[in-house]
Coordinates of C-alpha atoms in Angstrom, one line a residue:
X30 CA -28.2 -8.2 -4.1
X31 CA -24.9 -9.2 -5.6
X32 CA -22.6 -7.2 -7.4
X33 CA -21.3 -7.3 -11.0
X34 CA -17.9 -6.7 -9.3
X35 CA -16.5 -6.6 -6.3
X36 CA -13.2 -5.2 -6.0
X37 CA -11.1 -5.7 -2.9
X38 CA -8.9 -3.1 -2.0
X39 CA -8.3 0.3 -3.3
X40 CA -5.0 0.7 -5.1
X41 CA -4.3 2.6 -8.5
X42 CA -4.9 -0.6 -10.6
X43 CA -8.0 -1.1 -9.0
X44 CA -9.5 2.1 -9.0
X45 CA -8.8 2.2 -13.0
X46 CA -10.5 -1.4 -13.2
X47 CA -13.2 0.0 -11.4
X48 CA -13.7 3.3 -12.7
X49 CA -13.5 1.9 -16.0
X50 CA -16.3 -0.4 -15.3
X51 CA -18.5 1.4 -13.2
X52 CA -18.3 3.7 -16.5
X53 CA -19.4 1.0 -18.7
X54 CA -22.8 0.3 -16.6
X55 CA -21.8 -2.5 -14.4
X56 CA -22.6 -2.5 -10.8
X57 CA -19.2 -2.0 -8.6
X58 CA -18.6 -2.4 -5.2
X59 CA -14.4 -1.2 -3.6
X60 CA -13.6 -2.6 -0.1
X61 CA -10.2 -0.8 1.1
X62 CA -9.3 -1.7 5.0
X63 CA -7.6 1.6 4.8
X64 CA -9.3 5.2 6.0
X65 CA -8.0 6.5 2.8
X66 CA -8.4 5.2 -0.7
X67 CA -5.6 5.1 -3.3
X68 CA -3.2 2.4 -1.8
X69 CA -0.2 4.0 -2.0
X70 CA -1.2 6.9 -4.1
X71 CA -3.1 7.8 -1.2
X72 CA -2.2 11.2 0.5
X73 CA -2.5 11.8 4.1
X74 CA -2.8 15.2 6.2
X75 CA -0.6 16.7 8.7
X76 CA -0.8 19.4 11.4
X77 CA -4.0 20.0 9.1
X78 CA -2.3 22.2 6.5
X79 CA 0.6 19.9 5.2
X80 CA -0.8 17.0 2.7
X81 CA 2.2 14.4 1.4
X82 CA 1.5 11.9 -0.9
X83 CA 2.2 7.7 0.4
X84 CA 4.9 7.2 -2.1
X85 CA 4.6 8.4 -5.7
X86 CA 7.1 11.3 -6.8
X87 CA 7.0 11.3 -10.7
X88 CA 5.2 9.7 -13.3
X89 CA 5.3 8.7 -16.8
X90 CA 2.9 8.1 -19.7
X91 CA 0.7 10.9 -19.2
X92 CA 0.9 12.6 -22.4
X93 CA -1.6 13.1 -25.1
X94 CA -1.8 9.3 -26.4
X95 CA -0.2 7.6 -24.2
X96 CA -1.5 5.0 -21.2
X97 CA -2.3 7.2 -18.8
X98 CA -4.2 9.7 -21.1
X99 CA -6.2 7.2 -23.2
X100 CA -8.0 5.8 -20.0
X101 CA -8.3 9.2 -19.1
X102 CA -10.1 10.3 -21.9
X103 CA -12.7 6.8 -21.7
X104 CA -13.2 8.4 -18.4
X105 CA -14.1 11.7 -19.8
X106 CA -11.5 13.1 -16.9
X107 CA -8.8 14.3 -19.2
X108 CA -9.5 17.7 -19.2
X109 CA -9.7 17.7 -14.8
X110 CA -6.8 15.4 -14.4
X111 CA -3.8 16.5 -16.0
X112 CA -0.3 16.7 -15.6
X113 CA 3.1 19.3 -15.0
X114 CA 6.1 17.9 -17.4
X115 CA 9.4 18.0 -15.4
X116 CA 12.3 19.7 -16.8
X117 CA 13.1 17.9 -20.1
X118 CA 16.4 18.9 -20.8
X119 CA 17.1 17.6 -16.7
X120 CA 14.5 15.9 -15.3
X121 CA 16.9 13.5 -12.9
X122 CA 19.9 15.6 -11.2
X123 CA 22.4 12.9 -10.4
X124 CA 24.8 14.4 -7.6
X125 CA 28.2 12.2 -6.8
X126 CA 31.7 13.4 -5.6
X127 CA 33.4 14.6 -8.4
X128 CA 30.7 14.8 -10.6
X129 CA 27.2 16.1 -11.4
X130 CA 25.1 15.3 -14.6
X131 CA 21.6 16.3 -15.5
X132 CA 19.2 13.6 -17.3
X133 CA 18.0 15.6 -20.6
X134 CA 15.2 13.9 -22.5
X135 CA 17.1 13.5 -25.3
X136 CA 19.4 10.8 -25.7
X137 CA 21.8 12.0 -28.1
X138 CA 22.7 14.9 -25.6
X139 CA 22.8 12.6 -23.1
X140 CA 25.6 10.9 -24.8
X141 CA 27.2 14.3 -25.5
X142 CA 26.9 14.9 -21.8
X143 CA 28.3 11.8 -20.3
X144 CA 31.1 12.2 -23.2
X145 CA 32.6 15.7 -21.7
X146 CA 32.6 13.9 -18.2
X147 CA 34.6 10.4 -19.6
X148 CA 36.3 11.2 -22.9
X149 CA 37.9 8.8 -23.1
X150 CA 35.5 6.7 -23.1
X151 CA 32.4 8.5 -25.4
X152 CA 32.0 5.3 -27.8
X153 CA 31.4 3.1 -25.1
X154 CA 28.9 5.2 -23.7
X155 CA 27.3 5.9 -27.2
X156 CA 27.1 1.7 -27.6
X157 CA 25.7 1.5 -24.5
X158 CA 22.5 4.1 -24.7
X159 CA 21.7 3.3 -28.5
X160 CA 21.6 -0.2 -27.2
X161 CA 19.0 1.4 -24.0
X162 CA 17.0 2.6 -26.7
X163 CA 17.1 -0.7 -28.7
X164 CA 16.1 -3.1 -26.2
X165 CA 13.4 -0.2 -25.0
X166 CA 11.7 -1.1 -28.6
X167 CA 12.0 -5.0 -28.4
X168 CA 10.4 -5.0 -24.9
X169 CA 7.2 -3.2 -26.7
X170 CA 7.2 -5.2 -29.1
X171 CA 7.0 -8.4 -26.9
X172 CA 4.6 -6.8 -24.3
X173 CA 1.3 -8.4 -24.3
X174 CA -0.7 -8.5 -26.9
X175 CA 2.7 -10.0 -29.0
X176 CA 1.5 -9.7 -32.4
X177 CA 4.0 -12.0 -34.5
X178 CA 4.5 -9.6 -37.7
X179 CA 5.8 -6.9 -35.4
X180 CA 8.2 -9.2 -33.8
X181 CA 9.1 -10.6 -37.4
X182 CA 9.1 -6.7 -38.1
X183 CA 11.3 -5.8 -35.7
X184 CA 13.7 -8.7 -35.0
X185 CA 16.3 -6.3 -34.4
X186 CA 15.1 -5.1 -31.5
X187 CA 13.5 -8.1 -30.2
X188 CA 16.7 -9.1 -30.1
X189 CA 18.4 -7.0 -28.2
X190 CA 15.4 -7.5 -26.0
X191 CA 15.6 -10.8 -25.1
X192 CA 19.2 -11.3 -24.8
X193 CA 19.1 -9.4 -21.9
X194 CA 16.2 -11.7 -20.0
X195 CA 18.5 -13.1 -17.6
X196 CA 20.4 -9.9 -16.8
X197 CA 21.0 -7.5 -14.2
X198 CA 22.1 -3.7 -15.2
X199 CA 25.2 -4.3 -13.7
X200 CA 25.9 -7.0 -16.4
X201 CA 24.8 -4.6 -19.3
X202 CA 27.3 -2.6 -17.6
X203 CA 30.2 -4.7 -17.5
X204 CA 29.7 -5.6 -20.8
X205 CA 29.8 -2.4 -22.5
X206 CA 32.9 -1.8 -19.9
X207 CA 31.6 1.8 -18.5
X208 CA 33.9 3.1 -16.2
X209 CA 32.2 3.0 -12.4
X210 CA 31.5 6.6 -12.4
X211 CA 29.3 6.4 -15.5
X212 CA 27.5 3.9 -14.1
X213 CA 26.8 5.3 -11.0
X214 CA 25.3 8.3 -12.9
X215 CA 23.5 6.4 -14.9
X216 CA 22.1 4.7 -12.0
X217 CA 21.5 7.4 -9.4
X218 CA 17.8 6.8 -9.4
X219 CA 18.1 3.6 -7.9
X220 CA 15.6 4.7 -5.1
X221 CA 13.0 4.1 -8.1
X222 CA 13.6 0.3 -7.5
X223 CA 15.1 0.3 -4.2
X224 CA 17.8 -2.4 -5.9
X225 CA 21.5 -1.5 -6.6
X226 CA 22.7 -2.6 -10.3
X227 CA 24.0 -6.3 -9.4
X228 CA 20.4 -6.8 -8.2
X229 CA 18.1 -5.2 -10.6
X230 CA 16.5 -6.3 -13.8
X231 CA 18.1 -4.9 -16.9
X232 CA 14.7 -4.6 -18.6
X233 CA 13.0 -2.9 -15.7
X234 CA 15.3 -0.2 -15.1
X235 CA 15.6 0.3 -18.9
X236 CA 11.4 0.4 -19.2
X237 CA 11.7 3.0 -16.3
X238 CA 14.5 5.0 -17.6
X239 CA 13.5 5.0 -21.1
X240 CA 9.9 6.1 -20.2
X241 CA 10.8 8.8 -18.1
X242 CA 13.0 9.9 -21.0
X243 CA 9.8 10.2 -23.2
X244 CA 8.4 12.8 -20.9
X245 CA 8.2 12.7 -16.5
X246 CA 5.3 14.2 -14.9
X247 CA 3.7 15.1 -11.9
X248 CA -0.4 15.7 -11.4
X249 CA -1.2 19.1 -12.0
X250 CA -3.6 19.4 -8.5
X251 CA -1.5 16.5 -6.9
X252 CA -2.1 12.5 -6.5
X253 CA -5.2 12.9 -4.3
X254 CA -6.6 15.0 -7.1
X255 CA -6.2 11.7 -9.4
X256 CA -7.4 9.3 -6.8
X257 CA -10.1 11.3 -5.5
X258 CA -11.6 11.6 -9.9
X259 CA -11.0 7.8 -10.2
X260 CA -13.2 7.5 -6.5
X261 CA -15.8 9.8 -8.2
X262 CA -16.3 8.2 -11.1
X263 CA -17.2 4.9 -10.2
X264 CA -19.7 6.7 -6.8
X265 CA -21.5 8.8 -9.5
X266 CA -21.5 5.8 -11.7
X267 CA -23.6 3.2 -9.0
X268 CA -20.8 2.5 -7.5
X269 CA -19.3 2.2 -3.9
X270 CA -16.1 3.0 -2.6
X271 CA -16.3 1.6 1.2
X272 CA -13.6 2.2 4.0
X273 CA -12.1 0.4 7.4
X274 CA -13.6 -2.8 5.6
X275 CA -10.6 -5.3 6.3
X276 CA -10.9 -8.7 4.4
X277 CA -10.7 -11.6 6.5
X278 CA -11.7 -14.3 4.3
X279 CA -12.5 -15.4 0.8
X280 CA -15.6 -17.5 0.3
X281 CA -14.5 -20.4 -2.1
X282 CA -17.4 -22.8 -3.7
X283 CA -16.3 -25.5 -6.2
X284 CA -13.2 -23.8 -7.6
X285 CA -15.5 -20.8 -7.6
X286 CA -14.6 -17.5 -5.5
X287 CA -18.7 -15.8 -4.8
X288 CA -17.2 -13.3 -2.4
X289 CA -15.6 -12.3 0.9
X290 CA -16.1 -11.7 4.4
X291 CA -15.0 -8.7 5.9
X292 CA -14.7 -6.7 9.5
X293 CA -15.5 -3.0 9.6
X294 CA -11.8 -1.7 11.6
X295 CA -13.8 0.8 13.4
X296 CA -16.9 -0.3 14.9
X297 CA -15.6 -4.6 14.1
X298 CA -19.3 -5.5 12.7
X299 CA -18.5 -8.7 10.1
X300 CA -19.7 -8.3 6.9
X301 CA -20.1 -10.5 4.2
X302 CA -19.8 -9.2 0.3
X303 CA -21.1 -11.4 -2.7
X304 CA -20.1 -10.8 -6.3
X305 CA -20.0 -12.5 -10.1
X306 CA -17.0 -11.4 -10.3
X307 CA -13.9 -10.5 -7.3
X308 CA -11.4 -8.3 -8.2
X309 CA -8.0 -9.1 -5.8
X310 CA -5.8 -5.7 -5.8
X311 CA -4.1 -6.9 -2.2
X312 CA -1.1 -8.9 -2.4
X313 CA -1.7 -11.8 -4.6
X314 CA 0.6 -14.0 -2.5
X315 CA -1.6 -13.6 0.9
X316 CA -4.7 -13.6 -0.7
X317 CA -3.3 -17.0 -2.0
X318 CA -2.5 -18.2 1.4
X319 CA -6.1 -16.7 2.5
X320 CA -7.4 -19.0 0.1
X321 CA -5.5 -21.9 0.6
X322 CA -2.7 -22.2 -2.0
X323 CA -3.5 -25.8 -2.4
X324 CA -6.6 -24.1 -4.2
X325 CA -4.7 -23.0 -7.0
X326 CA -2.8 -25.0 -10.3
X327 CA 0.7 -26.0 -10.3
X328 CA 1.6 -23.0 -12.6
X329 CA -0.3 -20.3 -10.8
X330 CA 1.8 -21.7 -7.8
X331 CA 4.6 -21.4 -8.9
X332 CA 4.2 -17.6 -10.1
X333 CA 2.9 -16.7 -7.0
X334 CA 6.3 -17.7 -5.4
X335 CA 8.3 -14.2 -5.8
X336 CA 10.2 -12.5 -3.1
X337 CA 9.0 -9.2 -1.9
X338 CA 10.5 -5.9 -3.1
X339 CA 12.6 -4.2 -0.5
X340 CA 11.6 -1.4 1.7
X341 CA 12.2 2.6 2.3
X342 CA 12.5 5.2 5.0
X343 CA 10.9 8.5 4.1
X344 CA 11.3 11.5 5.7
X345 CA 8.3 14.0 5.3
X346 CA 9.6 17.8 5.7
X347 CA 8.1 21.2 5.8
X348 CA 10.7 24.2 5.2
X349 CA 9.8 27.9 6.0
X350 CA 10.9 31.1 4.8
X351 CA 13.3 30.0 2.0
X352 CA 12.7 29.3 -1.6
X353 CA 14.0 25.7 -2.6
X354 CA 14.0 26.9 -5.9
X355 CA 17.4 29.3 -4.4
X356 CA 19.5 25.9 -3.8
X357 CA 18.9 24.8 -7.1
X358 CA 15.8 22.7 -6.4
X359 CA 12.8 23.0 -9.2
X360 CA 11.0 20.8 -11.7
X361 CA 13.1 17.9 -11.1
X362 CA 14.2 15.3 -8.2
X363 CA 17.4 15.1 -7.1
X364 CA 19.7 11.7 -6.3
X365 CA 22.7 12.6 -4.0
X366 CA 25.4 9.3 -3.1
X367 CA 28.7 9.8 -1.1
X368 CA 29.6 6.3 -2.8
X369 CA 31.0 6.2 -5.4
X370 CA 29.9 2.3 -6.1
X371 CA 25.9 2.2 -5.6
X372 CA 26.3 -1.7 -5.0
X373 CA 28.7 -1.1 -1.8
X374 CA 26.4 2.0 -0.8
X375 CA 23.1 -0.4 -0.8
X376 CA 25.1 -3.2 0.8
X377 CA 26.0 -0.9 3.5
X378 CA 22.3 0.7 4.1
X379 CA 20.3 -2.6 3.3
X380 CA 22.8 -5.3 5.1
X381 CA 24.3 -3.0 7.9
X382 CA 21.7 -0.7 8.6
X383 CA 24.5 2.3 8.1
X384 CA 23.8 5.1 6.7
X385 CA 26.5 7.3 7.8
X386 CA 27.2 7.5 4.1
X387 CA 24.1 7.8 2.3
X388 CA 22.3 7.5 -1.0
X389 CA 19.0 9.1 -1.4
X390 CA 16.6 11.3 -3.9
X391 CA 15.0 14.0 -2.6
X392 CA 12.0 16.0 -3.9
X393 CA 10.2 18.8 -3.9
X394 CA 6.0 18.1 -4.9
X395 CA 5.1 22.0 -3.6
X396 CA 7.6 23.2 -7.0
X397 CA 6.1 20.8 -9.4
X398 CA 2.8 22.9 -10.1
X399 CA 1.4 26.4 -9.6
X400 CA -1.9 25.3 -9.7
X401 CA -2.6 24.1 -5.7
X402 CA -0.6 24.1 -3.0
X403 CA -0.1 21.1 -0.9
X404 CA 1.0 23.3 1.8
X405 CA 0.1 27.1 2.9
X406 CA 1.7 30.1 1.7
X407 CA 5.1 30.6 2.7
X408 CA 5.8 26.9 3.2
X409 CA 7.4 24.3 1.1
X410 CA 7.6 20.3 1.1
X411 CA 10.5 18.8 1.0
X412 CA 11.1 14.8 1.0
X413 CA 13.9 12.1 1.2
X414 CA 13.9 8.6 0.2
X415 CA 16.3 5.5 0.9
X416 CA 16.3 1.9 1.4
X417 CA 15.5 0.2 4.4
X418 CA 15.4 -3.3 6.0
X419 CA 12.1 -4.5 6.6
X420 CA 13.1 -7.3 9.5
X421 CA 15.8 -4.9 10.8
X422 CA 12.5 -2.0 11.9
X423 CA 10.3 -4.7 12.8
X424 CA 12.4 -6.2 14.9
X425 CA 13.5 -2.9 16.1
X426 CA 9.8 -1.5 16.7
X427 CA 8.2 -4.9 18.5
X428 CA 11.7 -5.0 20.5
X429 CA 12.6 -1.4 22.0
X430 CA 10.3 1.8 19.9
X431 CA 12.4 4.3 21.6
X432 CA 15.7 2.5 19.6
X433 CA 13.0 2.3 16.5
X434 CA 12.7 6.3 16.7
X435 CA 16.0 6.8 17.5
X436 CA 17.4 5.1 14.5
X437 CA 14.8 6.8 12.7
X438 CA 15.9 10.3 13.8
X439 CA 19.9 8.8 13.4
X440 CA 19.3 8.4 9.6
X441 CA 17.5 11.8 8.9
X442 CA 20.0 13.5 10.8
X443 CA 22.6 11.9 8.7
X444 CA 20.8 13.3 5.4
X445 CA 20.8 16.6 6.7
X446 CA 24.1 16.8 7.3
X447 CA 24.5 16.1 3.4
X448 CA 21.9 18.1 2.8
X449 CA 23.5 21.3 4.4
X450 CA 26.8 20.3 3.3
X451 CA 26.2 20.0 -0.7
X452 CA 22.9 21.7 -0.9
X453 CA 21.0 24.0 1.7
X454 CA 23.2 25.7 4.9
X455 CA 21.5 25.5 7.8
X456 CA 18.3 23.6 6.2
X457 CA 17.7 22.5 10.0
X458 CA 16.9 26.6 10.9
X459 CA 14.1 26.5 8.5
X460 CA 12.4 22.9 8.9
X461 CA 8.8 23.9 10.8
X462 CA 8.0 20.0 10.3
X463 CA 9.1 16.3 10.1
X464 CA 7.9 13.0 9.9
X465 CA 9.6 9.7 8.7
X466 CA 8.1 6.6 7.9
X467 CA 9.8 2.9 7.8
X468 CA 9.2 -0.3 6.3
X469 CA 6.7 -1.5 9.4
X470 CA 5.0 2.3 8.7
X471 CA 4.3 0.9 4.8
X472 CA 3.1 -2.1 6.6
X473 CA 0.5 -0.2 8.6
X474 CA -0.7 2.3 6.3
X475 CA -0.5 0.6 2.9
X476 CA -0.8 -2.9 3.8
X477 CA 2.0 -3.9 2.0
X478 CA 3.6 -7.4 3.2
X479 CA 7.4 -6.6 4.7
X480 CA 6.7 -3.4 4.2
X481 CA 7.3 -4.1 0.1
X482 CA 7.2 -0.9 -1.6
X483 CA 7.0 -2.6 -5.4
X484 CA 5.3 -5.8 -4.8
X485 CA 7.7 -8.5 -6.0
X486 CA 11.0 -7.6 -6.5
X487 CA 12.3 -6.5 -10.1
X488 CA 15.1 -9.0 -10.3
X489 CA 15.5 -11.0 -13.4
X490 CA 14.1 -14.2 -12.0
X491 CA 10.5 -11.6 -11.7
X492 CA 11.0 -9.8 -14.8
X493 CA 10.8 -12.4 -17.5
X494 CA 7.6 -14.9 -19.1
X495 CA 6.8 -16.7 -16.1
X496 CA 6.0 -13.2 -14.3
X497 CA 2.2 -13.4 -12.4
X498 CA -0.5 -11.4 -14.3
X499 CA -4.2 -11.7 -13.6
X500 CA -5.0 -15.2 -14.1
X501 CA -5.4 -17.5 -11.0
X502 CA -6.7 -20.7 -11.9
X503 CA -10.2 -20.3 -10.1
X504 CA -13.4 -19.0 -11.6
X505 CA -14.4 -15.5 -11.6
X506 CA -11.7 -14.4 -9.7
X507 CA -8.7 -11.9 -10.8
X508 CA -5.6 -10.2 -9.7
X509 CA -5.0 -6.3 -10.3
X510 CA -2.5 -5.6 -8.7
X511 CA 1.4 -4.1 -9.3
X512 CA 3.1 -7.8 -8.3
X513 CA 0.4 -8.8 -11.3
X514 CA 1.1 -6.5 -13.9
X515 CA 4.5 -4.0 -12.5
X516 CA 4.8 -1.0 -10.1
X517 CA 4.2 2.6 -10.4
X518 CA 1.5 5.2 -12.0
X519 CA 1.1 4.3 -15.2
X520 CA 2.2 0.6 -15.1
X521 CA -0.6 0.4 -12.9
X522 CA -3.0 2.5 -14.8
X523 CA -2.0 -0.1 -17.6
X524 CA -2.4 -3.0 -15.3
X525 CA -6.3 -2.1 -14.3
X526 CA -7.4 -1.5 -17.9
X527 CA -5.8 -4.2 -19.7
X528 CA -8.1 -6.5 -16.8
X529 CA -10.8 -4.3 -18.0
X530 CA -10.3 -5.0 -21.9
X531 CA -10.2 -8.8 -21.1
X532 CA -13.1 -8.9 -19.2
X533 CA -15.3 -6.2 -21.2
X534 CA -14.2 -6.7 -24.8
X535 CA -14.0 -2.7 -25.0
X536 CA -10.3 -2.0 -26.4
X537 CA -8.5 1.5 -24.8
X538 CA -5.0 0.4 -24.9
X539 CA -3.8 -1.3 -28.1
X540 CA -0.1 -1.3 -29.9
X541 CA 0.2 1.2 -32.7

């Protein structure tokens, strides 16, 4: 019997479509090659009493009204899946020689703050965040749906917006001449894009900053809480959410996608799935070239040639008998750089595999809620994040593994040494538990091509009109996915049930 909609893979975006729908009555059907559901929201178990989440770290959008909650609500899960605000008068701890600022919610004490560290130069720094906030409104304005009288409404804003289409932060930067200190600050988060400032989109990090601003969260019983509701949903709905399927194959009639074949990963019986309607939430690019990219128009083409986000070493960590919370750790991340210039300090990690000077965040999920532990009593999770080359491990793992774990252990060595340094003595007496990950690790476990952690990469040339969203050119066929809408919680919460709207006519998320 066919399906109303067949949805392959298992990401956030997709698990919002699906929810949504299975909701609504249809008939839904989730194939995820993965043992766990969630993409990378998915958490995984260690040692059998340590749980760590793929990726995510904080969140925004999650408060009453906004994206998150308002498909939460149409799901009737509002009242079981909810949220821990971070710190708002710090939620970001930015941590640099010779200075230290916390990230308040509001932005005129920002400006107050980053005015005591450079005096002398407090109105460029006022200029600079009014016109953060500024460009923050135009990009609202002109996300889809545009309705013209707000743009003719607003035409300040829009302005400010779309001046800045071709820019990079560090341009936004230069231009408003903050001194390289400032910026760095201001920047510190970079991990959140895994792009220094000469490389990253002006409007993304503003929509990230900006939003964060309005409130940063974290899920009150964790992210497999949130993944495992959304699972739920669509199962007691009709639905099925089925694991180890890999997708080999799209079946293509006429310009017409009717379904896919697939290969169960554990016992390899094929498979074949028929829908009205496939839902693609794996990489849009190889599901193109699984298709045959000569399938698709000229235009789609052409949007489905981005470059791939860069990639990230984690390092999972379990600390006993010490409170975090003693070292100044709590209801915010940290982001910690020995360079004073985040470009060199990129350049050097992403080019020249160095790390001997390092930038990284680091958090701490088990302090974020009270409600459930992610670990036993007595224990606490600790994590670091930085860039990584994707062709530098994978060339490194197929080559020699014991170099591949060796530069591994090299890099979280050279954290912990700034760790105990500027943070924790002796950190390495009390860790009970590691495990790091590398680009090839995304590549395993979240099927992510090169390792991507963001889909495509939020430079300009990705960040402006001719950006992919879920059209494709053939018939009943979809993307919903973070390369087709943008990366992260709610962006993909957003990305899932805008797909929905379109397809369903039921309005959740509208402007004002």
């Amino acid at each position: 019997m066919k399906t109303d909609y067949l949805i392959v893979g298992s990401g956030l975006s997709a698990l919002v479509f699906g929810s949504l729908m299975a909701k609504a009555g249809k008939k839904v059907q989730v194939l995820e090659s993965h043992e766990h559901p969630g993409g990378f929201g998915h958490t995984f178990t260690m040692a059998k009493k340590y749980k760590f989440n793929a990726q995510l770290h904080y969140v925004w959008d999650c408060g009453e009204g906004y994206t998150v909650n308002r498909v939460l609500k149409k799901l009737n899960l509002d009242k079981q899946v909810t949220f821990e605000r971070y710190e708002p008068d710090g939620f970001d701890h930015m941590r640099m020689p010779g200075y230290s600022l916390d990230i308040p919610s509001d932005s005129q004490e920002l400006i107050r703050r980053l005015s005591q560290l450079f005096p002398e130069n407090s109105e460029q720094i006022r200029q600079f965040i009014l016109e953060v906030k500024q460009t923050s409104e135009g990009l609202k304005i002109l996300s889809p749906p545009i309705i013209p009288r707000e743009v003719f409404k607003h035409l300040g804003q829009v302005s400010s917006a779309v001046k800045y289409l071709h820019s990079t932060l560090q341009d936004v930067f230069d231009k408003f001449q903050l001194p390289q200190a400032a910026q760095t600050l201001l920047a510190l988060q970079w991990p959140d894009f895994l792009l220094p400032p000469d490389q990253l989109s002006f409007y993304a990090w503003v929509i990230l900053f900006t939003n964060y601003q309005n409130g940063a969260f974290y899920p009150t019983h964790h992210f497999d809480h949130v993944i495992n509701s959304l699972v739920k949903v669509i199962e007691e709905n009709g639905g099925d959410v089925l694991l180890n399927l890999e997708v080999t194959d799209f079946i293509l009639s006429n310009k017409t996608v009717t379904g896919v074949k697939a290969v169960n990963k554990i016992n390899h019986q094929k498979y074949e799935f028929n829908a009205n309607t496939i839902i693609c939430n794996i990489d849009p690019q190889k599901a193109a070239q699984m298709i045959g990219l000569e399938n698709f128009s000229k235009k789609i083409r052409k949007k489905l040639n981005y470059d791939y986000s860069p990639s990230n070493f984690m390092a999972y960590c379990v600390v006993k008998d010490i409170d975090l919370r003693d070292y100044g750790f709590g209801k915010w991340n940290t982001f910690h750089t020995g360079h004073r210039n985040l470009n060199e300090a990129f350049y050097q990690m992403y080019e020249k595999h160095d790390y001997s000077n390092p930038s990284f965040a680091i958090t701490t999920p088990t302090l974020l809620t009270n409600s459930e532990r992610d670990c036993p009593e007595g224990y606490q999770i600790i994590e670091f994040l930085t860039v990584a080359n994707y062709d530098y491990f994978k060339q490194l793992r197929e080559t020699n593994k014991k170099d591949y774990r060796r530069k591994k252990q090299e890099i979280l060595n050279y954290i912990l040494d700034v760790v105990e340094k500027n943070y924790i003595p002796d950190l390495r007496k009390h860790l009970v538990f590691k495990i790091t990950g590398s680009p090839t690790t995304n590549e395993r476990f979240c099927w992510c091509p090169q390792g991507n952690s963001y889909g495509s990469n939020l430079t300009p040339k990705n960040m402006g009109i001719g950006r992919l969203n879920h059209e494709t050119s053939l018939n009943n066929f979809y993307f919903c996915n973070a390369s087709s809408g943008y990366p992260g919680f709610a962006p993909t919460f957003w990305t899932g049930a805008i797909l929905y709207q379109r397809l369903s006519g039921d309005v959740i998320l509208s402007k004002g």
